[in-house]
Structures are given as structure tokens and as C-alpha cells.
Amino acid sequence: MNKTVLLNEIIRSYPISRAKLSEVTGLNKSTVSAQIGALLNEELIFEIGQGDSSGGRRPVMLVFNQQAGFTIGVDLGVKAINAVLTDLKGNVVESLTTEWAEADQEAEPKVRAAIDALLGKMPSSPYGLIGIGVSVPGLINREQQVIFVPNLRPDVTSLKHDLENRYDVPVNLENEANAGAYGERRFGAGKDHEEMVFVSLGTGVGTGIILHGELYRGEDGFAGEFGHMSIEYNGPKCTCGNRGCWELYASEKVLWDKYLPGHTVETLQRSLQANEASVLNELQKWCFYVGVGLNTVLNVYNPKVIIIQSRVIELHPMVLNMIRTAISSRVYAQADHSFELFPSKLSDHASAIGMASLAIEQFLQRRMMQ
Ligand SMILES: [Zn+2]
């Protein structure tokens, strides 16, 4: 317990002296000294300021050893695999993206190849690889089993087990939007906010919910499936079994297929810069549907911030404004003033970094138990 308090304080405000730690945590000096000795032995922290011969004596300060170990986060997406190698502070040391090829039938070999490539670039450290996390665009239950993956190649059900056997480290699975929410909460646009909803607009629409600073998974781990809420009760049939799901209207896939066929990210960017009326018109129709769903998100959760991950939103600030206007036209005035809409800060890396940060947290917890 004391060790955890001390390590957390060091991570929060290093470099810090033993005296200051004692003052801030209220722990007496002998307790601090004993626990700091243990943390030094474990190489989770190190000292600076010793043996300085040039002029005045510097106080001995303690520093978190963020390179004591490394973690790998993988976002197994429908179109690409995005993987990051991070240190214990969530800094991305290396990253790679592999697009799916038409011939690829299985996901697992691609995930293993991404992990192996990053392992090859991992600096040496006392703990080496401390954990792996993989996010998938589907339902994961509390027992970490993949229950339903509508848009992905079909062999991910035993992923956790297989990867644990192969790499001999703990492996976590999580829904991609939950992972993205967690990443943004820890290291991104949601860092300062306890109540937030993360929305990813890609092939589908994913939402991850942070309540009181923690990821909200619900009873079975399926919470936050706003993408499959009906916004047209008799609309087209969805792969989930429902009709008229929000993601059938507000995903980026729909924008490209229905509203802007023939366009690419590059051509859309040029059209936005040129204020091309016909393109703005089509874009606004899509933004309207994004806003319709977000209105419900606001009414249900009353978050302080909604963070949206979308390539299209990153192209021009106008896109977020269009969505904001769509919300304002429907939501009651009080709610309209109380929330903020942000683009994702971690962008394509949000889910992978979220998985890495989960692994870091669990590693530090395990260390503190010993
Ligand atoms: Zn659905």
C-alpha cells in the first residue's frame, strides 16, 4: 500500500526528494526510506544528483525509471493493424501499421508479425516486455473472450490464449472503442476529464464510456454499444440483428460509400480547403446523422467532453463545427452549453495506446503486490 502511494507520487511529480515524498504522502521518514530502497532494488526508480563534484551539493532526487520495461499495444482494425511499442509512461517508442491484403484470411499471423517486428526494436531493460494488449472491433466479455466481431476475419477467438503461450506475458483484449477511450483518458484529449465519451467513426461507430475517471464496461462488458442503437426503427438491417442502427448512417464508411463516392481523404481535403459547395452539402448530411446519435449520448451520460476519432474530422475544423451545429439544433439548451467536443488527440494510435496503458497499469500493480 505505502509502496504504491510512493511510486504513484514519484510518477506524478519526479524528480522528487525523499523528504518531499514524506511531506506530501504523510508517511514517516523510515517508512519512506525502506520502501524507496525496495523500489530502487526493483529498478522501478533511480537516483540523480549524487557525487556531483562541480560546486554545490545537489540533493539526491528520485526519478521514475520509465524505461524499466516496455509494452506492446495492438489495434486489430477492420482495414489495418496499428501497433505501438511504449515505455512505462505510455510514450510511443516505435509504431507500425500494416494494411490488410485481400489474400489475408487470418488475423492472428498478422498480429504476431506486428508484435515480432516491434520486439525486434525494443531497447534492453530490466523487465523487458511486460504485457501485450489487443483491441478488436467487437464484443469482449469480462472473461476476455471475443463474443462477436461483425467486420473482421474470423479467427480471433483464442487470441489471448495463443499470444500468452507464445510471448509468456499477460495479454489483455478489449473492445477498440473502450481501448480508445482509455487511451484518451490516460494520455490524450480526456486527460483532465472524469466524465467523457469516446466515439470512433470508422467502418462502424464505436463508443467507449469513462465514468468517474474509469472505463465503464457494464455487467457483461458490452456497455457503450451506441453504434447499434436504432435511429430509424424500420431502417435497413444491420449485421447485429437490429434495424436502422446509428452506424449505418454515421460511420465514415457510409460517408465514402453514400455521400462522397469517388472521393478519397486527399480529394476531400482539397474540396474542403476550396469550400466546394456540393461537397460541403453532402458532408453536412453525414454530420447531421453523427449529431443525431451524439445527442442521445449527451442525454444519457451528460459527459463533460465527447472525443471523436475520425480521419475526416482531422481534415478541417469545419467538420467538427458541422457536427456541433447538428447537436445544437436538437439538444436542450442547458446541455448544449455544458459539454465540449474534441477531436481525438492520439488519433490512429488511440486504441493501441489504450491497450498499452492497461498493460502498464497491471504491471505496476503486480510489482506492488510483491
Ligand atoms: Zn447494429
mmCIF file of C-alpha atoms and ligand atoms in Angstrom:
data_model
loop_
_atom_site.group_PDB
_atom_site.id
_atom_site.type_symbol
_atom_site.label_atom_id
_atom_site.label_comp_id
_atom_site.label_asym_id
_atom_site.label_seq_id
_atom_site.Cartn_x
_atom_site.Cartn_y
_atom_site.Cartn_z
ATOM 1 C CA MET A 1 0.000 0.000 0.000
ATOM 2 C CA ASN A 2 2.688 2.530 1.057
ATOM 3 C CA LYS A 3 4.847 1.441 -1.839
ATOM 4 C CA THR A 4 2.012 2.129 -4.298
ATOM 5 C CA VAL A 5 1.376 5.569 -2.809
ATOM 6 C CA LEU A 6 5.061 6.437 -3.074
ATOM 7 C CA LEU A 7 5.501 5.128 -6.609
ATOM 8 C CA ASN A 8 2.391 6.963 -7.807
ATOM 9 C CA GLU A 9 3.677 10.184 -6.285
ATOM 10 C CA ILE A 10 7.080 9.722 -7.922
ATOM 11 C CA ILE A 11 5.445 9.048 -11.305
ATOM 12 C CA ARG A 12 3.286 12.154 -10.867
ATOM 13 C CA SER A 13 5.983 14.606 -9.789
ATOM 14 C CA TYR A 14 9.523 13.350 -10.342
ATOM 15 C CA PRO A 15 12.279 14.347 -9.765
ATOM 16 C CA ILE A 16 11.376 14.385 -6.078
ATOM 17 C CA SER A 17 13.379 14.015 -2.861
ATOM 18 C CA ARG A 18 12.698 11.566 -0.028
ATOM 19 C CA ALA A 19 11.961 14.476 2.319
ATOM 20 C CA LYS A 20 9.384 15.929 -0.077
ATOM 21 C CA LEU A 21 7.800 12.479 -0.539
ATOM 22 C CA SER A 22 7.440 12.132 3.205
ATOM 23 C CA GLU A 23 5.861 15.565 3.402
ATOM 24 C CA VAL A 24 3.416 15.018 0.516
ATOM 25 C CA THR A 25 2.313 11.483 1.442
ATOM 26 C CA GLY A 26 2.331 11.920 5.234
ATOM 27 C CA LEU A 27 4.429 8.745 5.598
ATOM 28 C CA ASN A 28 7.235 8.884 8.159
ATOM 29 C CA LYS A 29 10.828 9.048 7.030
ATOM 30 C CA SER A 30 11.794 5.487 7.939
ATOM 31 C CA THR A 31 8.832 4.041 6.013
ATOM 32 C CA VAL A 32 9.704 6.194 3.006
ATOM 33 C CA SER A 33 13.336 5.165 3.225
ATOM 34 C CA ALA A 34 12.538 1.433 3.413
ATOM 35 C CA GLN A 35 10.045 1.474 0.538
ATOM 36 C CA ILE A 36 12.289 3.649 -1.630
ATOM 37 C CA GLY A 37 15.067 1.125 -1.019
ATOM 38 C CA ALA A 38 12.784 -1.607 -2.338
ATOM 39 C CA LEU A 39 11.773 0.424 -5.404
ATOM 40 C CA LEU A 40 15.440 1.162 -6.152
ATOM 41 C CA ASN A 41 16.256 -2.552 -5.900
ATOM 42 C CA GLU A 42 13.447 -3.319 -8.290
ATOM 43 C CA GLU A 43 14.866 -0.725 -10.707
ATOM 44 C CA LEU A 44 11.487 0.976 -10.993
ATOM 45 C CA ILE A 45 13.119 4.224 -9.894
ATOM 46 C CA PHE A 46 16.673 5.610 -9.878
ATOM 47 C CA GLU A 47 18.539 8.401 -8.117
ATOM 48 C CA ILE A 48 20.099 11.508 -9.612
ATOM 49 C CA GLY A 49 22.233 14.232 -8.019
ATOM 50 C CA GLN A 50 24.795 12.024 -6.309
ATOM 51 C CA GLY A 51 28.529 12.532 -6.493
ATOM 52 C CA ASP A 52 28.346 15.953 -8.078
ATOM 53 C CA SER A 53 31.824 17.445 -7.762
ATOM 54 C CA SER A 54 31.316 20.728 -9.578
ATOM 55 C CA GLY A 55 30.401 23.297 -6.962
ATOM 56 C CA GLY A 56 27.447 22.937 -4.586
ATOM 57 C CA ARG A 57 25.974 19.671 -3.478
ATOM 58 C CA ARG A 58 22.750 18.809 -5.288
ATOM 59 C CA PRO A 59 20.066 16.999 -3.318
ATOM 60 C CA VAL A 60 19.516 13.346 -4.197
ATOM 61 C CA MET A 61 16.349 13.162 -6.251
ATOM 62 C CA LEU A 62 14.277 10.140 -7.221
ATOM 63 C CA VAL A 63 13.180 9.583 -10.807
ATOM 64 C CA PHE A 64 10.693 7.097 -12.262
ATOM 65 C CA ASN A 65 12.503 4.620 -14.492
ATOM 66 C CA GLN A 66 10.097 4.791 -17.404
ATOM 67 C CA GLN A 67 12.356 2.510 -19.424
ATOM 68 C CA ALA A 68 12.320 -0.288 -16.837
ATOM 69 C CA GLY A 69 10.077 -2.214 -19.189
ATOM 70 C CA PHE A 70 8.082 -1.934 -22.394
ATOM 71 C CA THR A 71 4.647 -2.850 -23.582
ATOM 72 C CA ILE A 72 3.005 -3.526 -26.921
ATOM 73 C CA GLY A 73 -0.479 -2.321 -27.813
ATOM 74 C CA VAL A 74 -2.151 -3.609 -30.965
ATOM 75 C CA ASP A 75 -5.292 -2.234 -32.566
ATOM 76 C CA LEU A 76 -6.639 -5.031 -34.740
ATOM 77 C CA GLY A 77 -8.805 -2.982 -37.066
ATOM 78 C CA VAL A 78 -11.007 -3.881 -39.987
ATOM 79 C CA LYS A 79 -8.750 -2.150 -42.506
ATOM 80 C CA ALA A 80 -5.357 -2.201 -40.816
ATOM 81 C CA ILE A 81 -3.387 -3.335 -37.819
ATOM 82 C CA ASN A 82 -1.894 -0.494 -35.829
ATOM 83 C CA ALA A 83 0.713 -1.429 -33.228
ATOM 84 C CA VAL A 84 2.816 0.584 -30.797
ATOM 85 C CA LEU A 85 5.748 -0.143 -28.523
ATOM 86 C CA THR A 86 5.621 2.134 -25.473
ATOM 87 C CA ASP A 87 7.661 2.741 -22.370
ATOM 88 C CA LEU A 88 6.080 2.725 -18.899
ATOM 89 C CA LYS A 89 4.898 6.319 -19.313
ATOM 90 C CA GLY A 90 2.966 5.474 -22.452
ATOM 91 C CA ASN A 91 5.444 7.210 -24.769
ATOM 92 C CA VAL A 92 5.423 5.617 -28.191
ATOM 93 C CA VAL A 93 8.928 4.334 -28.877
ATOM 94 C CA GLU A 94 8.109 2.591 -32.147
ATOM 95 C CA SER A 95 4.943 2.109 -34.151
ATOM 96 C CA LEU A 96 3.844 0.336 -37.292
ATOM 97 C CA THR A 97 0.756 -0.009 -39.429
ATOM 98 C CA THR A 98 0.012 -2.982 -41.675
ATOM 99 C CA GLU A 99 -2.864 -2.817 -44.095
ATOM 100 C CA TRP A 100 -4.907 -5.930 -44.715
ATOM 101 C CA ALA A 101 -4.263 -7.573 -48.056
ATOM 102 C CA GLU A 102 -7.093 -9.215 -49.980
ATOM 103 C CA ALA A 103 -5.380 -12.575 -49.603
ATOM 104 C CA ASP A 104 -5.188 -12.381 -45.815
ATOM 105 C CA GLN A 105 -7.612 -14.838 -44.309
ATOM 106 C CA GLU A 106 -6.438 -14.967 -40.741
ATOM 107 C CA ALA A 107 -5.826 -12.190 -38.265
ATOM 108 C CA GLU A 108 -3.555 -13.944 -35.810
ATOM 109 C CA PRO A 109 -0.444 -14.340 -38.011
ATOM 110 C CA LYS A 110 -0.663 -10.621 -38.846
ATOM 111 C CA VAL A 111 -0.865 -9.716 -35.160
ATOM 112 C CA ARG A 112 2.111 -11.958 -34.353
ATOM 113 C CA ALA A 113 4.145 -10.424 -37.193
ATOM 114 C CA ALA A 114 3.445 -6.912 -35.876
ATOM 115 C CA ILE A 115 4.433 -7.902 -32.334
ATOM 116 C CA ASP A 116 7.604 -9.652 -33.535
ATOM 117 C CA ALA A 117 8.641 -6.604 -35.571
ATOM 118 C CA LEU A 118 8.248 -4.309 -32.554
ATOM 119 C CA LEU A 119 10.032 -6.752 -30.250
ATOM 120 C CA GLY A 120 12.987 -6.585 -32.614
ATOM 121 C CA LYS A 121 13.200 -2.845 -31.937
ATOM 122 C CA MET A 122 12.690 -2.991 -28.170
ATOM 123 C CA PRO A 123 15.603 -1.495 -26.182
ATOM 124 C CA SER A 124 17.058 -3.705 -23.453
ATOM 125 C CA SER A 125 15.626 -3.085 -19.981
ATOM 126 C CA PRO A 126 15.345 -4.765 -16.557
ATOM 127 C CA TYR A 127 11.855 -6.176 -17.207
ATOM 128 C CA GLY A 128 11.754 -6.397 -20.996
ATOM 129 C CA LEU A 129 8.276 -6.892 -22.417
ATOM 130 C CA ILE A 130 5.804 -6.586 -19.525
ATOM 131 C CA GLY A 131 2.499 -7.130 -21.294
ATOM 132 C CA ILE A 132 0.543 -7.065 -24.535
ATOM 133 C CA GLY A 133 -2.896 -5.646 -25.241
ATOM 134 C CA VAL A 134 -5.016 -6.144 -28.332
ATOM 135 C CA SER A 135 -8.159 -4.203 -29.189
ATOM 136 C CA VAL A 136 -10.728 -5.626 -31.587
ATOM 137 C CA PRO A 137 -13.823 -4.082 -33.171
ATOM 138 C CA GLY A 138 -16.285 -6.379 -31.441
ATOM 139 C CA LEU A 139 -17.756 -7.538 -28.179
ATOM 140 C CA ILE A 140 -15.410 -8.782 -25.471
ATOM 141 C CA ASN A 141 -16.910 -10.200 -22.303
ATOM 142 C CA ARG A 142 -15.498 -9.843 -18.798
ATOM 143 C CA GLU A 143 -13.700 -13.183 -19.162
ATOM 144 C CA GLN A 144 -11.762 -11.646 -22.067
ATOM 145 C CA GLN A 145 -13.421 -13.818 -24.672
ATOM 146 C CA VAL A 146 -14.269 -12.418 -28.068
ATOM 147 C CA ILE A 147 -18.018 -12.868 -28.359
ATOM 148 C CA PHE A 148 -18.936 -11.070 -31.561
ATOM 149 C CA VAL A 149 -16.801 -9.475 -34.264
ATOM 150 C CA PRO A 150 -19.038 -8.341 -37.119
ATOM 151 C CA ASN A 151 -16.469 -6.935 -39.552
ATOM 152 C CA LEU A 152 -13.338 -8.972 -39.003
ATOM 153 C CA ARG A 153 -11.718 -12.131 -40.283
ATOM 154 C CA PRO A 154 -12.863 -14.973 -38.136
ATOM 155 C CA ASP A 155 -10.014 -16.469 -36.129
ATOM 156 C CA VAL A 156 -9.584 -14.214 -33.119
ATOM 157 C CA THR A 157 -11.488 -16.209 -30.510
ATOM 158 C CA SER A 158 -8.415 -17.848 -28.982
ATOM 159 C CA LEU A 159 -6.136 -14.830 -29.462
ATOM 160 C CA LYS A 160 -5.486 -14.154 -25.776
ATOM 161 C CA HIS A 161 -4.564 -17.743 -25.022
ATOM 162 C CA ASP A 162 -2.352 -18.127 -28.109
ATOM 163 C CA LEU A 163 -0.454 -14.892 -27.543
ATOM 164 C CA GLU A 164 0.098 -15.635 -23.851
ATOM 165 C CA ASN A 165 1.562 -19.015 -24.751
ATOM 166 C CA ARG A 166 3.807 -17.575 -27.398
ATOM 167 C CA TYR A 167 5.150 -14.494 -25.609
ATOM 168 C CA ASP A 168 4.826 -15.602 -21.976
ATOM 169 C CA VAL A 169 3.431 -12.268 -20.756
ATOM 170 C CA PRO A 170 -0.099 -11.265 -19.675
ATOM 171 C CA VAL A 171 -2.333 -10.407 -22.645
ATOM 172 C CA ASN A 172 -5.467 -8.268 -22.483
ATOM 173 C CA LEU A 173 -8.242 -8.000 -25.018
ATOM 174 C CA GLU A 174 -10.617 -5.073 -25.175
ATOM 175 C CA ASN A 175 -13.184 -3.564 -27.486
ATOM 176 C CA GLU A 176 -11.499 -0.964 -29.737
ATOM 177 C CA ALA A 177 -13.646 1.969 -28.629
ATOM 178 C CA ASN A 178 -13.190 1.080 -24.952
ATOM 179 C CA ALA A 179 -9.451 0.921 -25.579
ATOM 180 C CA GLY A 180 -9.537 4.275 -27.383
ATOM 181 C CA ALA A 181 -11.492 5.843 -24.532
ATOM 182 C CA TYR A 182 -8.946 4.530 -22.064
ATOM 183 C CA GLY A 183 -6.010 5.807 -24.141
ATOM 184 C CA GLU A 184 -7.517 9.292 -24.456
ATOM 185 C CA ARG A 185 -8.330 9.325 -20.743
ATOM 186 C CA ARG A 186 -4.783 8.388 -19.707
ATOM 187 C CA PHE A 187 -2.650 10.179 -22.273
ATOM 188 C CA GLY A 188 -4.858 12.135 -24.700
ATOM 189 C CA ALA A 189 -7.663 14.683 -25.004
ATOM 190 C CA GLY A 190 -9.533 13.273 -21.995
ATOM 191 C CA LYS A 191 -6.632 13.521 -19.562
ATOM 192 C CA ASP A 192 -8.284 16.182 -17.415
ATOM 193 C CA HIS A 193 -11.835 14.844 -17.578
ATOM 194 C CA GLU A 194 -13.547 12.287 -15.373
ATOM 195 C CA GLU A 195 -16.770 12.100 -17.393
ATOM 196 C CA MET A 196 -16.200 11.511 -21.077
ATOM 197 C CA VAL A 197 -17.415 9.539 -24.046
ATOM 198 C CA PHE A 198 -15.102 8.484 -26.856
ATOM 199 C CA VAL A 199 -16.612 7.936 -30.286
ATOM 200 C CA SER A 200 -14.743 6.372 -33.187
ATOM 201 C CA LEU A 201 -16.168 6.828 -36.657
ATOM 202 C CA GLY A 202 -14.640 4.240 -38.955
ATOM 203 C CA THR A 203 -16.010 1.183 -40.698
ATOM 204 C CA GLY A 204 -18.537 1.188 -37.874
ATOM 205 C CA VAL A 205 -19.302 3.522 -34.982
ATOM 206 C CA GLY A 206 -17.757 2.590 -31.625
ATOM 207 C CA THR A 207 -18.251 4.296 -28.294
ATOM 208 C CA GLY A 208 -16.310 3.934 -25.056
ATOM 209 C CA ILE A 209 -17.523 5.463 -21.821
ATOM 210 C CA ILE A 210 -15.444 6.864 -18.967
ATOM 211 C CA LEU A 211 -17.470 7.357 -15.788
ATOM 212 C CA HIS A 212 -15.852 8.909 -12.705
ATOM 213 C CA GLY A 213 -12.478 8.525 -14.409
ATOM 214 C CA GLU A 214 -12.847 4.770 -15.015
ATOM 215 C CA LEU A 215 -13.804 2.748 -18.062
ATOM 216 C CA TYR A 216 -17.431 1.663 -17.792
ATOM 217 C CA ARG A 217 -17.904 -1.871 -19.129
ATOM 218 C CA GLY A 218 -21.340 -2.762 -17.811
ATOM 219 C CA GLU A 219 -22.431 -6.122 -16.407
ATOM 220 C CA ASP A 220 -21.040 -8.283 -19.217
ATOM 221 C CA GLY A 221 -18.537 -5.937 -20.801
ATOM 222 C CA PHE A 222 -20.831 -4.809 -23.619
ATOM 223 C CA ALA A 223 -21.661 -1.283 -22.420
ATOM 224 C CA GLY A 224 -21.437 1.645 -24.789
ATOM 225 C CA GLU A 225 -22.646 -0.008 -27.980
ATOM 226 C CA PHE A 226 -24.268 3.196 -29.166
ATOM 227 C CA GLY A 227 -23.309 2.301 -32.736
ATOM 228 C CA HIS A 228 -26.116 -0.274 -32.625
ATOM 229 C CA MET A 229 -28.848 1.973 -31.290
ATOM 230 C CA SER A 230 -31.697 2.389 -33.765
ATOM 231 C CA ILE A 231 -32.133 5.879 -35.090
ATOM 232 C CA GLU A 232 -34.663 4.596 -37.675
ATOM 233 C CA TYR A 233 -36.755 1.832 -36.169
ATOM 234 C CA ASN A 234 -37.656 0.403 -39.551
ATOM 235 C CA GLY A 235 -34.354 1.213 -41.255
ATOM 236 C CA PRO A 236 -32.052 -1.195 -43.083
ATOM 237 C CA LYS A 237 -30.994 -4.413 -41.397
ATOM 238 C CA CYS A 238 -27.672 -4.393 -39.541
ATOM 239 C CA THR A 239 -25.190 -7.257 -39.023
ATOM 240 C CA CYS A 240 -26.019 -7.105 -35.296
ATOM 241 C CA GLY A 241 -29.631 -8.195 -35.918
ATOM 242 C CA ASN A 242 -31.199 -4.786 -35.270
ATOM 243 C CA ARG A 243 -32.533 -2.313 -37.818
ATOM 244 C CA GLY A 244 -31.584 1.284 -38.580
ATOM 245 C CA CYS A 245 -28.502 1.285 -36.348
ATOM 246 C CA TRP A 246 -26.671 4.612 -35.909
ATOM 247 C CA GLU A 247 -23.521 3.205 -37.544
ATOM 248 C CA LEU A 248 -25.458 2.545 -40.756
ATOM 249 C CA TYR A 249 -25.833 6.344 -41.030
ATOM 250 C CA ALA A 250 -22.849 7.884 -39.279
ATOM 251 C CA SER A 251 -19.788 5.703 -39.952
ATOM 252 C CA GLU A 252 -17.077 7.007 -42.251
ATOM 253 C CA LYS A 253 -17.787 4.037 -44.471
ATOM 254 C CA VAL A 254 -21.238 5.492 -45.130
ATOM 255 C CA LEU A 255 -19.741 8.919 -45.881
ATOM 256 C CA TRP A 256 -17.466 7.445 -48.535
ATOM 257 C CA ASP A 257 -19.973 4.953 -49.962
ATOM 258 C CA LYS A 258 -23.145 7.011 -49.950
ATOM 259 C CA TYR A 259 -22.386 10.721 -49.768
ATOM 260 C CA LEU A 260 -18.979 11.125 -51.354
ATOM 261 C CA PRO A 261 -18.438 8.170 -53.716
ATOM 262 C CA GLY A 262 -15.254 8.579 -55.712
ATOM 263 C CA HIS A 263 -13.695 10.801 -53.080
ATOM 264 C CA THR A 264 -10.606 9.957 -51.058
ATOM 265 C CA VAL A 265 -9.182 11.586 -47.948
ATOM 266 C CA GLU A 266 -6.917 13.649 -50.214
ATOM 267 C CA THR A 267 -9.609 14.870 -52.616
ATOM 268 C CA LEU A 268 -11.950 15.655 -49.746
ATOM 269 C CA GLN A 269 -9.267 17.715 -48.084
ATOM 270 C CA ARG A 270 -8.775 19.753 -51.253
ATOM 271 C CA SER A 271 -12.538 20.260 -51.626
ATOM 272 C CA LEU A 272 -12.809 21.442 -48.030
ATOM 273 C CA GLN A 273 -9.986 23.925 -48.489
ATOM 274 C CA ALA A 274 -11.717 25.218 -51.619
ATOM 275 C CA ASN A 275 -15.138 25.412 -49.900
ATOM 276 C CA GLU A 276 -16.747 23.375 -52.656
ATOM 277 C CA ALA A 277 -20.486 23.774 -52.121
ATOM 278 C CA SER A 278 -21.634 20.374 -53.401
ATOM 279 C CA VAL A 279 -19.120 18.551 -51.213
ATOM 280 C CA LEU A 280 -19.989 20.630 -48.133
ATOM 281 C CA ASN A 281 -23.643 19.829 -48.717
ATOM 282 C CA GLU A 282 -23.033 16.101 -48.739
ATOM 283 C CA LEU A 283 -20.712 16.329 -45.767
ATOM 284 C CA GLN A 284 -23.347 18.196 -43.806
ATOM 285 C CA LYS A 285 -25.867 15.394 -44.367
ATOM 286 C CA TRP A 286 -23.428 12.927 -42.809
ATOM 287 C CA CYS A 287 -22.628 15.316 -39.939
ATOM 288 C CA PHE A 288 -26.348 15.598 -39.256
ATOM 289 C CA TYR A 289 -26.537 11.840 -38.583
ATOM 290 C CA VAL A 290 -23.406 11.930 -36.453
ATOM 291 C CA GLY A 291 -25.096 14.669 -34.407
ATOM 292 C CA VAL A 292 -28.357 12.725 -34.051
ATOM 293 C CA GLY A 293 -26.572 9.914 -32.236
ATOM 294 C CA LEU A 294 -24.367 12.209 -30.183
ATOM 295 C CA ASN A 295 -27.500 13.983 -28.977
ATOM 296 C CA THR A 296 -28.615 10.717 -27.374
ATOM 297 C CA VAL A 297 -25.145 10.125 -25.929
ATOM 298 C CA LEU A 298 -25.403 13.557 -24.286
ATOM 299 C CA ASN A 299 -28.891 12.924 -22.969
ATOM 300 C CA VAL A 300 -27.900 9.594 -21.460
ATOM 301 C CA TYR A 301 -24.471 10.347 -19.977
ATOM 302 C CA ASN A 302 -24.158 14.127 -19.666
ATOM 303 C CA PRO A 303 -20.379 13.899 -20.241
ATOM 304 C CA LYS A 304 -18.067 16.885 -19.884
ATOM 305 C CA VAL A 305 -16.369 16.011 -23.161
ATOM 306 C CA ILE A 306 -17.074 13.927 -26.206
ATOM 307 C CA ILE A 307 -13.916 12.935 -28.059
ATOM 308 C CA ILE A 308 -14.320 11.923 -31.678
ATOM 309 C CA GLN A 309 -11.778 9.852 -33.546
ATOM 310 C CA SER A 310 -12.181 10.284 -37.293
ATOM 311 C CA ARG A 311 -9.892 10.870 -40.244
ATOM 312 C CA VAL A 312 -12.497 13.180 -41.766
ATOM 313 C CA ILE A 313 -12.720 15.406 -38.703
ATOM 314 C CA GLU A 314 -8.956 15.778 -38.704
ATOM 315 C CA LEU A 315 -9.080 17.199 -42.251
ATOM 316 C CA HIS A 316 -10.671 20.541 -41.380
ATOM 317 C CA PRO A 317 -12.101 22.267 -38.251
ATOM 318 C CA MET A 318 -15.299 22.905 -40.230
ATOM 319 C CA VAL A 319 -16.296 19.242 -39.926
ATOM 320 C CA LEU A 320 -16.415 19.340 -36.131
ATOM 321 C CA ASN A 321 -18.353 22.613 -36.350
ATOM 322 C CA MET A 322 -20.950 20.992 -38.583
ATOM 323 C CA ILE A 323 -21.408 18.193 -36.050
ATOM 324 C CA ARG A 324 -21.588 20.706 -33.215
ATOM 325 C CA THR A 325 -24.332 22.601 -35.087
ATOM 326 C CA ALA A 326 -26.243 19.391 -35.710
ATOM 327 C CA ILE A 327 -26.214 18.660 -31.984
ATOM 328 C CA SER A 328 -27.185 22.198 -31.001
ATOM 329 C CA SER A 329 -30.249 22.069 -33.214
ATOM 330 C CA ARG A 330 -31.652 19.141 -31.214
ATOM 331 C CA VAL A 331 -30.319 19.101 -27.684
ATOM 332 C CA TYR A 332 -31.868 21.153 -24.869
ATOM 333 C CA ALA A 333 -30.102 24.446 -24.213
ATOM 334 C CA GLN A 334 -28.667 23.568 -20.780
ATOM 335 C CA ALA A 335 -26.869 20.507 -22.121
ATOM 336 C CA ASP A 336 -25.664 22.412 -25.156
ATOM 337 C CA HIS A 337 -23.569 24.731 -23.024
ATOM 338 C CA SER A 338 -22.185 22.164 -20.641
ATOM 339 C CA PHE A 339 -20.151 19.882 -22.912
ATOM 340 C CA GLU A 340 -17.171 20.145 -25.217
ATOM 341 C CA LEU A 341 -16.493 18.339 -28.448
ATOM 342 C CA PHE A 342 -12.859 17.460 -29.135
ATOM 343 C CA PRO A 343 -11.080 15.610 -31.908
ATOM 344 C CA SER A 344 -9.046 12.652 -30.687
ATOM 345 C CA LYS A 345 -5.520 13.633 -29.698
ATOM 346 C CA LEU A 346 -3.999 10.172 -30.110
ATOM 347 C CA SER A 347 -5.688 9.785 -33.484
ATOM 348 C CA ASP A 348 -5.000 6.402 -35.136
ATOM 349 C CA HIS A 349 -2.964 5.332 -32.100
ATOM 350 C CA ALA A 350 -5.741 5.850 -29.511
ATOM 351 C CA SER A 351 -6.771 2.204 -29.155
ATOM 352 C CA ALA A 352 -3.227 0.805 -29.296
ATOM 353 C CA ILE A 353 -2.015 3.293 -26.673
ATOM 354 C CA GLY A 354 -5.074 2.491 -24.563
ATOM 355 C CA MET A 355 -4.115 -1.192 -24.607
ATOM 356 C CA ALA A 356 -0.508 -0.331 -23.755
ATOM 357 C CA SER A 357 -1.617 1.797 -20.798
ATOM 358 C CA LEU A 358 -3.796 -1.029 -19.455
ATOM 359 C CA ALA A 359 -0.769 -3.328 -19.568
ATOM 360 C CA ILE A 360 1.390 -0.734 -17.774
ATOM 361 C CA GLU A 361 -1.148 -0.288 -15.009
ATOM 362 C CA GLN A 362 -1.439 -4.026 -14.442
ATOM 363 C CA PHE A 363 2.327 -4.481 -14.449
ATOM 364 C CA LEU A 364 2.802 -1.806 -11.780
ATOM 365 C CA GLN A 365 0.007 -3.359 -9.724
ATOM 366 C CA ARG A 366 1.691 -6.768 -9.908
ATOM 367 C CA ARG A 367 5.017 -5.261 -8.859
ATOM 368 C CA MET A 368 3.423 -3.529 -5.889
ATOM 369 C CA MET A 369 1.982 -6.824 -4.606
ATOM 370 C CA GLN A 370 5.454 -8.353 -4.382
HETATM 371 ZN ZN ZN B 1 -26.457 -2.850 -35.482
#
